[in-house]
Amino acid sequence: MTIVIIGNSAAAVGAIEAIRKVDRSIPITVISDEPHSVYSRPLISYLLSGEIKPDQIYYRPKNFYEKNGVQTLLGRRVVKADFEKKKVQLENREKISYDRLLIATGGKPFIPKMEGLDIAGVHTFTKLEDVQKISSVLKEVQRAVVIGGGLIGLKAAEALSKGKIEVTVVELADHILSLTLDETASSILEKALKKEGVHLITSNTVEAILGENGVESVRLADGRLLKTQLVVVAIGVVPNVDPFKETSLRIEKGILVNERMETNVPDVYAAGDVTQAYDKILKSYRTIPIWPNAYVQGKIAGYQMTGNKKYQYEGSFMMNSIEVAHIPTISIGLTIPPSENGYQVLKKIDRGSNVYRKVILRGDTIVGAIFTGQIDRAGIMTGLLRDGVKVKGFKKELLSEQFGFISFPKALRKERLLNLK
Ligand SMILES: Cc1cc2nc3c(=O)[nH]c(=O)nc-3n(C[C@H](O)[C@H](O)[C@H](O)COP(=O)(O)OP(=O)(O)OC[C@H]3O[C@@H](n4cnc5c(N)ncnc54)[C@H](O)[C@@H]3O)c2cc1C
C-alpha cells in the first residue's frame, strides 16, 4: 500500500507521525508546492520582525523525512486528481499513484477583486516566501497599508511596525478581530495598537491600489488616498481546493469529512484548513483554520489510513491566541451569542489594566470565552468547555481572578485532577 499526502504542514506532519506509530514500512510520499521543510506558519510574522532567526521557523528537524522514511516531492504542485484511477497529476503532467490519499492543502489567501493588485509592492502574508519577498524590499518602505484587521493582518501590521514602518490597517468591519472578539475586547486592543503608532481605519476598505512602477498609494471606499510603498492583503484564508474542483469530491466551504477524516470518495481523506469538519459548540460543519486542529485532524487521518480505527474526531471549536501591543488575548468557541434566548453572558472589565473576562454559557455549560490582559486561566476554561462540564455550582467563580481548580466543587476537582494524570 502507498500513501500520498498533498501538503507539507501541520496536518501532513500529524498524519506522518501517526502512520509511523503504527507501521514503519508503508511507503509515504509528500507533495508540496512550497520548496521548504515543514515550518511553523504561525511564526512567519516573528521572522519578519526579526524576533526569531530563520532556523527557528522549522517545525521538525531537517532529517524528519529521512527518519520517517518519507519520500518528498517539494516545490511541486498537484493540479488534478483522478480518483477512479487513483492518481494525482503534477504541473509537469507527471502522475503519482496512491492507494490512500490525504488532502492537506490547507488554506490560500482570500484576495478580493481590486484594481492594482498586480503592481509591484503588493503582497499576501501566508507563506515563508511572502516574508522573504517583503523583507527584500523593506529598506525602501516608510509606509505600509495592511488590508484586513483579523489575526493575519494584525500579525503582519505588528511585525512591520516593529521595523519602524508607519502602518495603517484598513478593516471592513467596525472593529478589528471581528470574527473572534466582541467590541469591548477589540476596543482594548485598538487603543493599545494606536498607542504603539499603528493607524486603524475601520468600517472602510481599499478600493484601488495605485502606482506606476510600484505602489504609491491606495484609494479607500470613502475616496481618501493613503500614501504607501507596500500593501499587504491579509483578509483571511479560504480552503485550497483548486485541484479538486472538477471531481466528485464533496466540497461546500471546504472538503466535507466525517469523524474518520474520510471524504465521500473511497480512500481519499482530508485534514486541516482545507476541511469543513464538525464544530462541537456550533453543532455544525465549518472550517476551523487553526494549527492544533490541523495537526489533530492529520493525526486521526494518519491512523485511519493505516486501518487503525481507534482514534476518531470528536469535533473541535475555534480558538485564537494573539498578543497585540503587549496585550495577550485568547478567544474560545462562541464569543458572541447568536441570541439572548438560552445564553447567559458573564463579564468583568478593568480598563485601567486592560483586563477583560467574558464567559458565555448555554444552560450550565461554557460555550465560549474571551480573555484579554490576563490569560493564565484560559487553559482551565478551555478544558471545561471541551468536556462540556456543568458549572452550575460555581458560575460566580468563573470571572474571579483566582479562578482555578480550587473554585470547583470537591467531587469535580477530584475528577479533573485525576484526568490530568
Ligand atoms: C500569518 C499566519 C499566522 C497564523 N497564526 C496562527 C496562530 O497563532 N495560531 C493558530 O492556531 N493558527 C495560526 N495560523 C493558522 C495555521 O497556520 C493553519 O491553521 C495551519 O497552518 C493549517 O495547516 P494545514 O496543514 O491544514 O495547511 P497549511 O499550513 O495551509 O499548508 C498547506 C500546504 O499545502 C500546500 N499546497 C496547497 N495546494 C497544493 C497543491 N495543489 N499541490 C501541492 N501543494 C499544495 C501549500 O503550499 C502549503 O504548503 C496562522 C496562519 C497564518 C498565515
PDB file of C-alpha atoms in Angstrom, residues 198-348:
ATOM      1  CA  VAL A 198      -0.371  51.725  14.279  1.00  0.00           C
ATOM      2  CA  HIS A 199      -3.171  53.605  12.480  1.00  0.00           C
ATOM      3  CA  LEU A 200      -6.546  51.868  12.278  1.00  0.00           C
ATOM      4  CA  ILE A 201      -9.290  52.664   9.807  1.00  0.00           C
ATOM      5  CA  THR A 202     -12.444  50.592  10.390  1.00  0.00           C
ATOM      6  CA  SER A 203     -15.775  50.404   8.501  1.00  0.00           C
ATOM      7  CA  ASN A 204     -13.844  51.097   5.327  1.00  0.00           C
ATOM      8  CA  THR A 205     -11.996  49.248   2.601  1.00  0.00           C
ATOM      9  CA  VAL A 206      -9.366  49.658  -0.104  1.00  0.00           C
ATOM     10  CA  GLU A 207     -10.998  50.077  -3.489  1.00  0.00           C
ATOM     11  CA  ALA A 208      -7.877  50.504  -5.622  1.00  0.00           C
ATOM     12  CA  ILE A 209      -4.107  50.261  -5.366  1.00  0.00           C
ATOM     13  CA  LEU A 210      -2.389  52.980  -7.364  1.00  0.00           C
ATOM     14  CA  GLY A 211       1.135  53.417  -8.751  1.00  0.00           C
ATOM     15  CA  GLU A 212       3.180  53.397 -11.936  1.00  0.00           C
ATOM     16  CA  ASN A 213       6.318  51.318 -11.329  1.00  0.00           C
ATOM     17  CA  GLY A 214       5.455  50.348  -7.784  1.00  0.00           C
ATOM     18  CA  VAL A 215       2.778  51.052  -5.202  1.00  0.00           C
ATOM     19  CA  GLU A 216       2.355  54.767  -4.470  1.00  0.00           C
ATOM     20  CA  SER A 217      -1.000  54.941  -2.694  1.00  0.00           C
ATOM     21  CA  VAL A 218      -4.318  53.230  -2.053  1.00  0.00           C
ATOM     22  CA  ARG A 219      -7.792  54.677  -2.544  1.00  0.00           C
ATOM     23  CA  LEU A 220     -10.317  53.928   0.178  1.00  0.00           C
ATOM     24  CA  ALA A 221     -14.060  53.416  -0.357  1.00  0.00           C
ATOM     25  CA  ASP A 222     -14.709  56.884   1.100  1.00  0.00           C
ATOM     26  CA  GLY A 223     -12.382  58.412  -1.525  1.00  0.00           C
ATOM     27  CA  ARG A 224      -9.422  59.116   0.763  1.00  0.00           C
ATOM     28  CA  LEU A 225      -5.937  58.457  -0.622  1.00  0.00           C
ATOM     29  CA  LEU A 226      -3.265  56.925   1.649  1.00  0.00           C
ATOM     30  CA  LYS A 227       0.361  57.193   0.559  1.00  0.00           C
ATOM     31  CA  THR A 228       2.207  53.871   0.854  1.00  0.00           C
ATOM     32  CA  GLN A 229       5.013  51.866  -0.745  1.00  0.00           C
ATOM     33  CA  LEU A 230       3.769  48.457   0.438  1.00  0.00           C
ATOM     34  CA  VAL A 231       0.350  46.796   0.538  1.00  0.00           C
ATOM     35  CA  VAL A 232      -0.276  43.552   2.396  1.00  0.00           C
ATOM     36  CA  VAL A 233      -3.532  41.822   1.504  1.00  0.00           C
ATOM     37  CA  ALA A 234      -4.410  39.860   4.637  1.00  0.00           C
ATOM     38  CA  ILE A 235      -8.141  39.384   4.614  1.00  0.00           C
ATOM     39  CA  GLY A 236      -8.100  35.724   5.557  1.00  0.00           C
ATOM     40  CA  VAL A 237      -7.706  32.267   4.081  1.00  0.00           C
ATOM     41  CA  VAL A 238     -10.118  30.009   2.222  1.00  0.00           C
ATOM     42  CA  PRO A 239      -9.771  26.230   1.787  1.00  0.00           C
ATOM     43  CA  ASN A 240      -7.386  25.417  -1.054  1.00  0.00           C
ATOM     44  CA  VAL A 241      -9.482  23.024  -3.151  1.00  0.00           C
ATOM     45  CA  ASP A 242      -8.335  24.139  -6.628  1.00  0.00           C
ATOM     46  CA  PRO A 243      -7.089  20.752  -7.948  1.00  0.00           C
ATOM     47  CA  PHE A 244     -10.335  19.007  -6.949  1.00  0.00           C
ATOM     48  CA  LYS A 245     -12.967  21.403  -8.289  1.00  0.00           C
ATOM     49  CA  GLU A 246     -13.853  19.223 -11.259  1.00  0.00           C
ATOM     50  CA  THR A 247     -14.001  15.978  -9.295  1.00  0.00           C
ATOM     51  CA  SER A 248     -16.749  14.178  -7.412  1.00  0.00           C
ATOM     52  CA  LEU A 249     -15.297  15.303  -4.054  1.00  0.00           C
ATOM     53  CA  ARG A 250     -17.984  16.862  -1.840  1.00  0.00           C
ATOM     54  CA  ILE A 251     -16.931  20.448  -1.252  1.00  0.00           C
ATOM     55  CA  GLU A 252     -19.025  23.169   0.372  1.00  0.00           C
ATOM     56  CA  LYS A 253     -16.904  25.811   2.133  1.00  0.00           C
ATOM     57  CA  GLY A 254     -14.180  23.176   2.486  1.00  0.00           C
ATOM     58  CA  ILE A 255     -13.890  19.444   1.862  1.00  0.00           C
ATOM     59  CA  LEU A 256     -16.522  17.673   3.943  1.00  0.00           C
ATOM     60  CA  VAL A 257     -15.101  14.997   6.229  1.00  0.00           C
ATOM     61  CA  ASN A 258     -16.588  12.636   8.771  1.00  0.00           C
ATOM     62  CA  GLU A 259     -15.212  11.618  12.185  1.00  0.00           C
ATOM     63  CA  ARG A 260     -12.649   9.343  10.478  1.00  0.00           C
ATOM     64  CA  MET A 261     -11.449  12.233   8.230  1.00  0.00           C
ATOM     65  CA  GLU A 262     -12.872  10.346   5.260  1.00  0.00           C
ATOM     66  CA  THR A 263     -14.265  12.311   2.330  1.00  0.00           C
ATOM     67  CA  ASN A 264     -17.133  10.993   0.167  1.00  0.00           C
ATOM     68  CA  VAL A 265     -14.565   9.413  -2.202  1.00  0.00           C
ATOM     69  CA  PRO A 266     -13.251   5.968  -1.193  1.00  0.00           C
ATOM     70  CA  ASP A 267      -9.646   6.008   0.081  1.00  0.00           C
ATOM     71  CA  VAL A 268      -9.468   9.803  -0.044  1.00  0.00           C
ATOM     72  CA  TYR A 269      -9.046  11.568   3.308  1.00  0.00           C
ATOM     73  CA  ALA A 270      -8.693  15.268   4.126  1.00  0.00           C
ATOM     74  CA  ALA A 271      -7.341  17.137   7.160  1.00  0.00           C
ATOM     75  CA  GLY A 272      -6.512  20.669   8.308  1.00  0.00           C
ATOM     76  CA  ASP A 273      -7.573  24.071   6.996  1.00  0.00           C
ATOM     77  CA  VAL A 274      -8.896  22.553   3.762  1.00  0.00           C
ATOM     78  CA  THR A 275     -11.682  20.705   5.579  1.00  0.00           C
ATOM     79  CA  GLN A 276     -15.132  21.504   6.772  1.00  0.00           C
ATOM     80  CA  ALA A 277     -15.496  19.405   9.907  1.00  0.00           C
ATOM     81  CA  TYR A 278     -17.730  19.157  12.959  1.00  0.00           C
ATOM     82  CA  ASP A 279     -17.738  22.079  15.403  1.00  0.00           C
ATOM     83  CA  LYS A 280     -18.925  20.679  18.723  1.00  0.00           C
ATOM     84  CA  ILE A 281     -20.030  24.095  20.049  1.00  0.00           C
ATOM     85  CA  LEU A 282     -21.904  25.301  16.971  1.00  0.00           C
ATOM     86  CA  LYS A 283     -23.090  21.726  16.300  1.00  0.00           C
ATOM     87  CA  SER A 284     -22.489  22.187  12.578  1.00  0.00           C
ATOM     88  CA  TYR A 285     -19.808  21.592   9.939  1.00  0.00           C
ATOM     89  CA  ARG A 286     -17.410  24.504   9.356  1.00  0.00           C
ATOM     90  CA  THR A 287     -13.790  25.370   8.658  1.00  0.00           C
ATOM     91  CA  ILE A 288     -11.665  25.722  11.790  1.00  0.00           C
ATOM     92  CA  PRO A 289      -8.393  27.114  10.425  1.00  0.00           C
ATOM     93  CA  ILE A 290      -6.062  26.775  13.398  1.00  0.00           C
ATOM     94  CA  TRP A 291      -2.759  24.931  13.747  1.00  0.00           C
ATOM     95  CA  PRO A 292      -3.603  22.478  16.607  1.00  0.00           C
ATOM     96  CA  ASN A 293      -6.794  21.413  14.860  1.00  0.00           C
ATOM     97  CA  ALA A 294      -4.897  20.730  11.610  1.00  0.00           C
ATOM     98  CA  TYR A 295      -2.351  18.589  13.460  1.00  0.00           C
ATOM     99  CA  VAL A 296      -5.037  16.567  15.302  1.00  0.00           C
ATOM    100  CA  GLN A 297      -7.092  16.014  12.152  1.00  0.00           C
ATOM    101  CA  GLY A 298      -3.930  14.921  10.323  1.00  0.00           C
ATOM    102  CA  LYS A 299      -3.103  12.512  13.133  1.00  0.00           C
ATOM    103  CA  ILE A 300      -6.568  10.940  13.029  1.00  0.00           C
ATOM    104  CA  ALA A 301      -6.391  10.653   9.225  1.00  0.00           C
ATOM    105  CA  GLY A 302      -2.958   9.021   9.563  1.00  0.00           C
ATOM    106  CA  TYR A 303      -4.212   6.357  11.976  1.00  0.00           C
ATOM    107  CA  GLN A 304      -7.345   5.734   9.905  1.00  0.00           C
ATOM    108  CA  MET A 305      -5.372   5.339   6.661  1.00  0.00           C
ATOM    109  CA  THR A 306      -3.338   2.547   8.220  1.00  0.00           C
ATOM    110  CA  GLY A 307      -6.532   0.766   9.214  1.00  0.00           C
ATOM    111  CA  ASN A 308      -6.210   1.686  12.902  1.00  0.00           C
ATOM    112  CA  LYS A 309      -9.737   2.831  13.753  1.00  0.00           C
ATOM    113  CA  LYS A 310      -9.141   3.683  17.425  1.00  0.00           C
ATOM    114  CA  TYR A 311      -8.818   7.453  17.017  1.00  0.00           C
ATOM    115  CA  GLN A 312     -11.788   9.449  15.791  1.00  0.00           C
ATOM    116  CA  TYR A 313     -12.502  13.158  15.524  1.00  0.00           C
ATOM    117  CA  GLU A 314     -14.973  14.180  18.185  1.00  0.00           C
ATOM    118  CA  GLY A 315     -15.285  17.730  16.848  1.00  0.00           C
ATOM    119  CA  SER A 316     -13.431  20.880  17.670  1.00  0.00           C
ATOM    120  CA  PHE A 317     -14.074  24.593  18.136  1.00  0.00           C
ATOM    121  CA  MET A 318     -12.428  27.858  17.209  1.00  0.00           C
ATOM    122  CA  MET A 319      -9.660  29.084  19.458  1.00  0.00           C
ATOM    123  CA  ASN A 320      -7.400  32.048  18.795  1.00  0.00           C
ATOM    124  CA  SER A 321      -4.499  33.356  20.753  1.00  0.00           C
ATOM    125  CA  ILE A 322      -2.772  36.594  19.812  1.00  0.00           C
ATOM    126  CA  GLU A 323      -0.643  39.185  21.549  1.00  0.00           C
ATOM    127  CA  VAL A 324      -1.367  42.664  20.225  1.00  0.00           C
ATOM    128  CA  ALA A 325       0.612  45.638  21.546  1.00  0.00           C
ATOM    129  CA  HIS A 326       1.829  43.514  24.503  1.00  0.00           C
ATOM    130  CA  ILE A 327      -1.735  42.540  25.467  1.00  0.00           C
ATOM    131  CA  PRO A 328      -2.221  38.770  25.309  1.00  0.00           C
ATOM    132  CA  THR A 329      -5.701  37.766  24.175  1.00  0.00           C
ATOM    133  CA  ILE A 330      -7.470  34.441  23.870  1.00  0.00           C
ATOM    134  CA  SER A 331     -10.873  33.754  22.410  1.00  0.00           C
ATOM    135  CA  ILE A 332     -12.505  30.344  22.622  1.00  0.00           C
ATOM    136  CA  GLY A 333     -15.631  28.931  20.987  1.00  0.00           C
ATOM    137  CA  LEU A 334     -18.704  31.112  20.621  1.00  0.00           C
ATOM    138  CA  THR A 335     -17.687  34.624  21.703  1.00  0.00           C
ATOM    139  CA  ILE A 336     -20.857  36.445  20.680  1.00  0.00           C
ATOM    140  CA  PRO A 337     -24.081  34.515  21.429  1.00  0.00           C
ATOM    141  CA  PRO A 338     -26.424  34.309  18.418  1.00  0.00           C
ATOM    142  CA  SER A 339     -29.440  35.306  20.538  1.00  0.00           C
ATOM    143  CA  GLU A 340     -30.339  36.207  24.109  1.00  0.00           C
ATOM    144  CA  ASN A 341     -32.507  33.107  24.406  1.00  0.00           C
ATOM    145  CA  GLY A 342     -30.825  30.265  26.247  1.00  0.00           C
ATOM    146  CA  TYR A 343     -27.482  32.046  26.679  1.00  0.00           C
ATOM    147  CA  GLN A 344     -26.028  33.790  29.701  1.00  0.00           C
ATOM    148  CA  VAL A 345     -23.093  36.187  29.422  1.00  0.00           C
ATOM    149  CA  LEU A 346     -20.807  36.903  32.373  1.00  0.00           C
ATOM    150  CA  LYS A 347     -18.385  39.833  32.007  1.00  0.00           C
ATOM    151  CA  LYS A 348     -15.842  41.744  34.045  1.00  0.00           C
TER     152      LYS A 348
END
